[in-house]
Coordinates of C-alpha atoms and ligand atoms in Angstrom, one line a residue:
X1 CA 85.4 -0.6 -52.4
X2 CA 81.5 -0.1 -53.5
X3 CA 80.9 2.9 -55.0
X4 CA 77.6 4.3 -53.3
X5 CA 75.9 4.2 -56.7
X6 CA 76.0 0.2 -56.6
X7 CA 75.3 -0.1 -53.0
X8 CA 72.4 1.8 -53.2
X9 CA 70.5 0.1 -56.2
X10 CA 70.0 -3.0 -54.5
X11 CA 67.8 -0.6 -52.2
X12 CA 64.4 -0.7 -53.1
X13 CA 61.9 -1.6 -50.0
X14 CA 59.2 0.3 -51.7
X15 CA 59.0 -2.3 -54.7
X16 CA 58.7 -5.6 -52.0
X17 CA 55.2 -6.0 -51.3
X18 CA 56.3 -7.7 -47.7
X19 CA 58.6 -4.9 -46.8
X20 CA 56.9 -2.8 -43.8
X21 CA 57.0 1.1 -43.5
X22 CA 59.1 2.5 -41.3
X23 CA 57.3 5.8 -40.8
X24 CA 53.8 6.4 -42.3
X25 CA 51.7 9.6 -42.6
X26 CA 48.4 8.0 -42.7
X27 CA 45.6 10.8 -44.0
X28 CA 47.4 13.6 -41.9
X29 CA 46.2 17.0 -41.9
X30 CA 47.4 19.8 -40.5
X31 CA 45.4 23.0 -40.1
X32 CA 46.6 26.4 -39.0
X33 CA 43.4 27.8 -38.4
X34 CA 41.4 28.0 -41.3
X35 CA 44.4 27.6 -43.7
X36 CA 45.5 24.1 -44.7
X37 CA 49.2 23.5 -44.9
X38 CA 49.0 20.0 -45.0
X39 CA 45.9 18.4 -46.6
X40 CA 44.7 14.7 -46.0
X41 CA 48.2 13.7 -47.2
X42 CA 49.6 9.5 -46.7
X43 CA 53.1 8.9 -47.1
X44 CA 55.4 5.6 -46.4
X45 CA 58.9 6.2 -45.7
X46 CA 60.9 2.7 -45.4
X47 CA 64.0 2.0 -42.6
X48 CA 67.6 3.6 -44.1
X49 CA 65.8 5.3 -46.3
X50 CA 67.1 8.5 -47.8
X51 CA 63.8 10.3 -48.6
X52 CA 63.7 14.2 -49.9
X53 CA 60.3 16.4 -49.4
X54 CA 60.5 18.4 -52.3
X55 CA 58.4 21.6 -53.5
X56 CA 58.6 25.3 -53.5
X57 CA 58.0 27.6 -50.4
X58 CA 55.1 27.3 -48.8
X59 CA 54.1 23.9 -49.9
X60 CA 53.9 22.4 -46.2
X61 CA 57.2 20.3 -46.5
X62 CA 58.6 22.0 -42.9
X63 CA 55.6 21.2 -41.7
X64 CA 55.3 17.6 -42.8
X65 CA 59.2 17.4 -40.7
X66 CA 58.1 19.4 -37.6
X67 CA 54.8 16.9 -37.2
X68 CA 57.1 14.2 -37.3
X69 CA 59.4 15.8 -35.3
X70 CA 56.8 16.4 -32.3
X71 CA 57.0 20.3 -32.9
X72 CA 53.1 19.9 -34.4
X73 CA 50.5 17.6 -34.4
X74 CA 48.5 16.9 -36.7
X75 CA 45.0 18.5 -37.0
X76 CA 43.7 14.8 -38.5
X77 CA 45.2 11.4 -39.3
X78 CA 48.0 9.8 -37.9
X79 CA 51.9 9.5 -37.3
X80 CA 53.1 6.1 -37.1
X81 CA 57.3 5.4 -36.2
X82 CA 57.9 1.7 -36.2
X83 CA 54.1 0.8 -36.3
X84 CA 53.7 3.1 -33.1
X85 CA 51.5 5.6 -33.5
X86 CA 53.2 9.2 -32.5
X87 CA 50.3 11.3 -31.2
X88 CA 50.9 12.5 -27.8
X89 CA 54.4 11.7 -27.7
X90 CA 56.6 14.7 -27.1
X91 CA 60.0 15.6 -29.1
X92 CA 62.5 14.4 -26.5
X93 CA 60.7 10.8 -26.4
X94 CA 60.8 10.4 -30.2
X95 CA 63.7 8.4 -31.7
X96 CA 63.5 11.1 -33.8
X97 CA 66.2 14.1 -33.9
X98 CA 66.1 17.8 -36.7
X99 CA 69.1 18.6 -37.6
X100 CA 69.4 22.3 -37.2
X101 CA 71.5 24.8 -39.7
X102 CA 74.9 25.2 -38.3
X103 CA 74.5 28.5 -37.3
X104 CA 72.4 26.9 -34.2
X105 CA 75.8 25.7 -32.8
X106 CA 76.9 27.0 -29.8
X107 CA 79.5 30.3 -30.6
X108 CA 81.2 29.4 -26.8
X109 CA 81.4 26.0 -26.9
X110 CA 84.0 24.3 -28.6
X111 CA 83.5 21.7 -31.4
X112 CA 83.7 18.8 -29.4
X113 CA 81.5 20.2 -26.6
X114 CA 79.0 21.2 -28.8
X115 CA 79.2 17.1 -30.6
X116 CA 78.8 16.3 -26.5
X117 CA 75.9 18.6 -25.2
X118 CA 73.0 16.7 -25.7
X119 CA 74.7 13.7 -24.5
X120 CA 75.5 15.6 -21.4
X121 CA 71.9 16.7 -20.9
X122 CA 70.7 13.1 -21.1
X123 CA 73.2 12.1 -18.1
X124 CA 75.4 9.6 -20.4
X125 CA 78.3 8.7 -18.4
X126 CA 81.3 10.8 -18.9
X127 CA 83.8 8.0 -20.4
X128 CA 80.9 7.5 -22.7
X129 CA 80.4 10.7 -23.7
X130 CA 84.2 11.1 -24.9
X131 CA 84.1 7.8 -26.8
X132 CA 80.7 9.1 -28.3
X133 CA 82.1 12.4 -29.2
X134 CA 85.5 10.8 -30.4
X135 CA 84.4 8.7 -32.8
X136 CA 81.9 11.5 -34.0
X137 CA 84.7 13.4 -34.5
X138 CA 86.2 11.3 -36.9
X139 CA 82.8 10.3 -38.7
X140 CA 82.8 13.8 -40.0
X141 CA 86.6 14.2 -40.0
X142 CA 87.4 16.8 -37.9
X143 CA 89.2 15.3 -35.2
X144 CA 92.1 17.9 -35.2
X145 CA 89.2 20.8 -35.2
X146 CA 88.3 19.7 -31.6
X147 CA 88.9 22.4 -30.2
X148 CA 88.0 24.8 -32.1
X149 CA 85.2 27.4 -31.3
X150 CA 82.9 27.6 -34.5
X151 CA 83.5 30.8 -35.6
X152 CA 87.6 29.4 -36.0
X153 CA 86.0 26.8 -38.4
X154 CA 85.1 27.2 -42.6
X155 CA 81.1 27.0 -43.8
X156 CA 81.4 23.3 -44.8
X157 CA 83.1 22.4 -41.0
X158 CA 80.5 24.0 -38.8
X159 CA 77.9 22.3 -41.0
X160 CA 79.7 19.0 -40.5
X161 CA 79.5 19.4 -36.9
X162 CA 75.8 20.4 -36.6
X163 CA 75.4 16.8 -38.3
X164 CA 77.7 15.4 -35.9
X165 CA 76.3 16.7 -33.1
X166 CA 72.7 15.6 -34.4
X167 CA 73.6 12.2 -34.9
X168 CA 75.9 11.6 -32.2
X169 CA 72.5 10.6 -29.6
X170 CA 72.2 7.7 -32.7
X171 CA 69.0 8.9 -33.3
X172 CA 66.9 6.1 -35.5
X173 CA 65.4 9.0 -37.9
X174 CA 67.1 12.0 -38.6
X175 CA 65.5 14.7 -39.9
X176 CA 67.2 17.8 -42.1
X177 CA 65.6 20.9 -43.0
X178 CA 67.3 22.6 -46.0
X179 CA 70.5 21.5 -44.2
X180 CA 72.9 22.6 -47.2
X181 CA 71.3 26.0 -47.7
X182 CA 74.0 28.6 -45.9
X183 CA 76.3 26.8 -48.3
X184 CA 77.9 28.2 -51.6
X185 CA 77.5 25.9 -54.5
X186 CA 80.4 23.6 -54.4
X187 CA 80.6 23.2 -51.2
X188 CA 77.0 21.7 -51.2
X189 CA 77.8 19.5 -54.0
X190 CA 81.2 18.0 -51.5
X191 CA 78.7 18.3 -48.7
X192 CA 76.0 16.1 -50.5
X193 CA 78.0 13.5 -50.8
X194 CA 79.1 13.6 -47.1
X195 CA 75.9 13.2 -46.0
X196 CA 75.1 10.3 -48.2
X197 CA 77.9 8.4 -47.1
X198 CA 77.2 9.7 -43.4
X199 CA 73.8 8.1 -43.9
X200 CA 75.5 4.9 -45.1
X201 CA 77.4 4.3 -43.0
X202 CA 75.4 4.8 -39.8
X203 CA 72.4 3.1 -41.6
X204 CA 70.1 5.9 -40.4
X205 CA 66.6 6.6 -42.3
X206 CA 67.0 10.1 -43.2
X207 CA 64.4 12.7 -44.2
X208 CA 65.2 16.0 -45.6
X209 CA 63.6 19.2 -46.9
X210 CA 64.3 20.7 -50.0
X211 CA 63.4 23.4 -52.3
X212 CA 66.6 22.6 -54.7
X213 CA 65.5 19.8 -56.9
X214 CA 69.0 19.2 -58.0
X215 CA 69.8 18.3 -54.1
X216 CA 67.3 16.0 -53.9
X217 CA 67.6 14.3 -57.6
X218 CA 71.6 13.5 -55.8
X219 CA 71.1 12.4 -52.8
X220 CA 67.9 10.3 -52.1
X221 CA 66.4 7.1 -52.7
X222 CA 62.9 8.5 -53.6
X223 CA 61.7 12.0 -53.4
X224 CA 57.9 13.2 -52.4
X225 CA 56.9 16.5 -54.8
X226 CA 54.5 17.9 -52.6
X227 CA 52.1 21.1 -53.8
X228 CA 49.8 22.8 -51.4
X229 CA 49.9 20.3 -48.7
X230 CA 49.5 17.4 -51.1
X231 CA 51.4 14.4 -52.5
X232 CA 52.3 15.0 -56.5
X233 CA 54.3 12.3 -57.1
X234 CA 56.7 9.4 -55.1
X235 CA 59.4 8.1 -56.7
X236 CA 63.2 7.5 -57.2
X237 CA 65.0 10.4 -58.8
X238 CA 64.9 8.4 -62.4
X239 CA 61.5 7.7 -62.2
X240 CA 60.3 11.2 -61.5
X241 CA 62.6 12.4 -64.5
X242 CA 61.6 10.0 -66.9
X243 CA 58.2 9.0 -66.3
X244 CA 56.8 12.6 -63.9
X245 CA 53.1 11.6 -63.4
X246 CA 51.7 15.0 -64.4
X247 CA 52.2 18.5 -65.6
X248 CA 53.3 19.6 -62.7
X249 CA 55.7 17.3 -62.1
X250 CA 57.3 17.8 -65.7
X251 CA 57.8 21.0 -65.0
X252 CA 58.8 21.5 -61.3
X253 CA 61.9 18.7 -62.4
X254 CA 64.4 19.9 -64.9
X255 CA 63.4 21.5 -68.4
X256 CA 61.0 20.2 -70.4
X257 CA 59.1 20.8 -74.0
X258 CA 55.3 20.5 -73.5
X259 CA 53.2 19.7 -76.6
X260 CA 49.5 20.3 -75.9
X261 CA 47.5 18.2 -78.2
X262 CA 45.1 15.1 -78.4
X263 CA 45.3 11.3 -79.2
X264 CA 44.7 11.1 -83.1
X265 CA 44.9 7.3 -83.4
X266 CA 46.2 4.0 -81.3
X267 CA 47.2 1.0 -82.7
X268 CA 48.7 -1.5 -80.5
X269 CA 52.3 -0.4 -81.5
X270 CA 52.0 3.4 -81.4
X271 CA 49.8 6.2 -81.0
X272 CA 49.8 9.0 -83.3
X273 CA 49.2 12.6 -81.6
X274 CA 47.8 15.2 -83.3
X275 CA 49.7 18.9 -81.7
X276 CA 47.4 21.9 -81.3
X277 CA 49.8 23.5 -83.7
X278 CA 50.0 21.0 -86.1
X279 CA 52.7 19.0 -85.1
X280 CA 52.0 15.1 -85.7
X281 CA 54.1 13.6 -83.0
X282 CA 54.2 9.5 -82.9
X283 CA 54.7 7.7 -79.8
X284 CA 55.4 4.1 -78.3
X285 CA 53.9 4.7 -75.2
X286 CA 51.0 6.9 -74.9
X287 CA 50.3 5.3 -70.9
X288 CA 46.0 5.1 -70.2
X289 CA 45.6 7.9 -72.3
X290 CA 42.4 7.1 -75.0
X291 CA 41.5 8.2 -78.1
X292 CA 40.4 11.2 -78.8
X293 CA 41.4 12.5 -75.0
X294 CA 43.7 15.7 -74.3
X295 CA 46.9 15.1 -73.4
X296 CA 50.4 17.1 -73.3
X297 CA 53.2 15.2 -74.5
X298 CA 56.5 15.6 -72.6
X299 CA 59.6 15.5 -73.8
X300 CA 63.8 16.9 -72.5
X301 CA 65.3 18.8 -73.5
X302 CA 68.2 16.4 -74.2
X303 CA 66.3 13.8 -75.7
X304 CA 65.7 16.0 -79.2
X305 CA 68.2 16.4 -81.6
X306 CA 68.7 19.2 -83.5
X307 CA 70.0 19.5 -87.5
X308 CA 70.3 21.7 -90.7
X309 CA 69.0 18.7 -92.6
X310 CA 66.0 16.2 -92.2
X311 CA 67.6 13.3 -90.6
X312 CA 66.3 10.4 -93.0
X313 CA 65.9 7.7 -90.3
X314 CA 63.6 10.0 -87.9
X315 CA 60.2 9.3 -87.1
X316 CA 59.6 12.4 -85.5
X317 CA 61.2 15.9 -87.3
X318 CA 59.7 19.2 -86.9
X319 CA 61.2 22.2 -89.0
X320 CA 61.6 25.8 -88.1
X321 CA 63.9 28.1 -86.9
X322 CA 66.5 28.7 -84.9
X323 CA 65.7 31.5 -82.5
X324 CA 68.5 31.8 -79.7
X325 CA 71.1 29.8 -78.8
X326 CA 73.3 29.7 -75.7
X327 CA 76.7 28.1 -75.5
X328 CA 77.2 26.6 -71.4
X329 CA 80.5 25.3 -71.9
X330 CA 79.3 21.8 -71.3
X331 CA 76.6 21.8 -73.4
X332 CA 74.5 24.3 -75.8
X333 CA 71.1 24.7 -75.8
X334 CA 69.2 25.8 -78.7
X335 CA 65.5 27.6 -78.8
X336 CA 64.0 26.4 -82.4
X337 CA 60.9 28.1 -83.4
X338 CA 58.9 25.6 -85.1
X339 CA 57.0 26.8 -88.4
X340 CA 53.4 26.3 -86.4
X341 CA 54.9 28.8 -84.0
X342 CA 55.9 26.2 -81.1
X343 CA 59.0 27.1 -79.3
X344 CA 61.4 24.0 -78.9
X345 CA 64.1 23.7 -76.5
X346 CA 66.5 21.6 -77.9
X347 CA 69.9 20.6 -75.6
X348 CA 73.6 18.6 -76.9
X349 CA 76.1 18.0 -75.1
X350 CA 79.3 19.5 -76.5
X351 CA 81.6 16.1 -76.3
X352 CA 83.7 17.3 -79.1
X353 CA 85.6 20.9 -79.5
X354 CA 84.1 21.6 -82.5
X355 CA 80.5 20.9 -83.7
X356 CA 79.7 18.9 -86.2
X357 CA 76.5 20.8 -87.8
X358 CA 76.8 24.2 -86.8
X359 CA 73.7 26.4 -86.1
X360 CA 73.3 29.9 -86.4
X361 CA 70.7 32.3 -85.2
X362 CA 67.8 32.1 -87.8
X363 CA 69.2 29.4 -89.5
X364 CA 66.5 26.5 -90.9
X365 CA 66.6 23.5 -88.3
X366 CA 65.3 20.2 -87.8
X367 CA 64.3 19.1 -84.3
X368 CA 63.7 15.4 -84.1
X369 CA 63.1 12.7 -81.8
X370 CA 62.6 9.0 -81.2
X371 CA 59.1 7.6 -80.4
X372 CA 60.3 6.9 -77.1
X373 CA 61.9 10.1 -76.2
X374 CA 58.8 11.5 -74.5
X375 CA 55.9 10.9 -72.2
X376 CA 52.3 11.0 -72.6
X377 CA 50.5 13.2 -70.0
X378 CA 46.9 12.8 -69.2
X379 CA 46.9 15.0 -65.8
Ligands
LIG1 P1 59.5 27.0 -47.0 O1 60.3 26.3 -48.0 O2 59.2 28.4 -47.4 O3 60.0 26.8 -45.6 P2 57.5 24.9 -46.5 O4 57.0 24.1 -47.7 O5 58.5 24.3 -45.6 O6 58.1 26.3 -47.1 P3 55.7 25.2 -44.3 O7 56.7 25.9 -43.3 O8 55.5 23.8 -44.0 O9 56.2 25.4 -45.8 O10 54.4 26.0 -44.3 C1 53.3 25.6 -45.0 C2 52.2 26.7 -44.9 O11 51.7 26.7 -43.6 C3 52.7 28.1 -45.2 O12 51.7 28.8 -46.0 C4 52.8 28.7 -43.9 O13 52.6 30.1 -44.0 C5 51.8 28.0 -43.1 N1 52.2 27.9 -41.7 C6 53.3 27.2 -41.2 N2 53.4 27.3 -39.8 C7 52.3 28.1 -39.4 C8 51.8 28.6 -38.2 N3 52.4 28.2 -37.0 N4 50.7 29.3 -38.2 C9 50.1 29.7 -39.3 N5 50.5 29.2 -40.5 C10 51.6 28.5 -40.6

């Protein structure tokens, strides 16, 4: 069998300059009177899609979901689903359908009831209905929970069957808003990959709304960072990693080490960068960024290495010392206080029991890197 990993990089509509949108915010605004949750904002979402709007509370992501939902329209711009333009079209006419938290289902109902309301309320035949519900049932795997009420079910089942229930009308787009959040840890991480196979499999296009950049780095094709009701970045969860557009981005993904400085020299090779502190920092790819101009260079934490001596081979070291260090189990991450007063956050991954070079609080250190390690940010 494919693993999901090689199914899903062959996916990659966004990069085929024939491929059409499947749902595009086009210059939508959305105003709740004089505050702007949503400012002049396009978007292109592509058919069996997994796309993530991620950014932290407030940022206008539910809103963004609700629009396309029906809930709210937009105060400017437009909604288009399949090159149909969604204004004036209410919830229930949408191919559209929210998947609600699971605490939405109903407490009376049993499972399978629940999977089979909505197709109840839109008249489906009853024969149909218990196929429908049937094979929903064992999309999610819990045909022997059937009937059960909810409250007779774990965290991780009732969430399975709000999915099933919101995909069992086969809607063409489903939408999820924070849809792991009652979950503990590890059963989101299980969950995740549930719905990505879900997703798969019924070759939906599915949107969802997160604040947990973690969620989103796992399960979609490319992820929005939105701020204040603007677009930061699109891209695919390596991309916004490895090359985030701007400061912000850097920082709202993962850890980072930010050098503020300014380009001291290009030559078609390299550029040489000049730290505020002091730190002389060369790089193979310093982007649009000009001589001369004010930049902050990027770089993971996992992509320096850290050492009691010089590494002879490095084009980049920095010395100082070390300032804290904590041990995760999987990995240890070190704080280095350079010598121009820079903090440095340092991470290796602890592949062996014992450490090869080890570092104490206050010890000398060498933090060094590769020319390639880190990205050049002019924004
Ligand atoms: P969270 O993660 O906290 O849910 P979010 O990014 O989903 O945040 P939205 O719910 O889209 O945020 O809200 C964006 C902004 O618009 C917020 O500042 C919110 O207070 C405001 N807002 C949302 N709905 C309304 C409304 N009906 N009336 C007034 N302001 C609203």
């Amino acid at each position: 069998m494919k693993s999901l990993g090689s199914i899903r990089r062959d996916f990659a509509p966004w990069n085929d300059p024939n491929a059409k949108p499947y749902i595009q915010f086009d210059n939508v605004t959305k105003k709740f009177g004089d505050f702007t949750a949503v400012n002049n904002l396009s978007l292109t979402i592509f058919e069996r899609e997994f796309f993530a709007l991620l950014g932290a509370s407030g940022c206008g992501k539910s809103t963004l979901l609700r629009m396309l939902a029906g809930f709210e329209e937009p105060t400017a711009g437009r909604i288009l689903l399949d090159g149909q333009d969604l204004r004036g079209i209410p919830p229930y006419h949408r191919p559209v359908n929210m998947m609600f938290q699971s605490y939405a289902l109903f407490p009376h109902m049993t499972v399978e009831n629940n999977i089979a309301f909505g197709l109840k309320q839109d008249g489906m035949p009853k024969p149909e209905i218990a196929a429908r519900v049937a094979e929903m049932l064992k999309l999610v795997k819990l045909e022997q929970f059937a009937k059960r009420k909810p409250h007779q079910l774990s965290g991780g089942q009732r969430q399975r069957v709000a999915l099933a229930r919101s995909v069992a009308k086969r809607p063409k787009v489903l939408l999820l808003d924070e849809p792991l959040g009652a979950l503990d840890k590890k059963l989101r991480e299980e969950t995740q990959f549930e719905l990505m196979d879900l997703q798969q499999k019924l070759g939906l296009t599915f949107v969802v709304v997160t604040h947990d950049q973690e969620e989103a780095m796992t399960m979609a094709d490319r992820i929005a960072i939105l701020d204040k009701g603007e677009v930061m970045q699109v891209a695919t969860p390596p991309e916004v990693y490895e090359a985030p557009a701007s400061r912000f981005v850097a920082h709202f993904v993962g850890n980072v080490n930010m050098f503020e400085g300014k380009v001291a020299e290009r030559t078609a090779q390299t550029t040489r960068i000049a730290g505020a502190t002091g730190a002389q920092i060369v790089v193979e790819n310093a982007g649009d960024a000009a001589a001369g101009a004010d930049i902050v260079f990027a770089i993971r934490p996992e992509k320096i290495r850290i050492s009691s001596r010089k590494p002879a081979d490095a084009v980049n070291a920095l010395e100082g010392e070390v300032y804290d260090i904590a041990y995760l189990g999987d990995m240890t991450v070190y704080h280095v206080r350079l010598d121009d007063g820079q903090m440095v956050r340092a991470s290796t991954m602890n592949a062996a029991r014992v450490t090869e070079d080890p570092l104490s609080w206050n010890d000398r250190a060498w933090v060094s890197f590769r020319s390639d390690a880190g990205v050049v940010l002019t924004r």
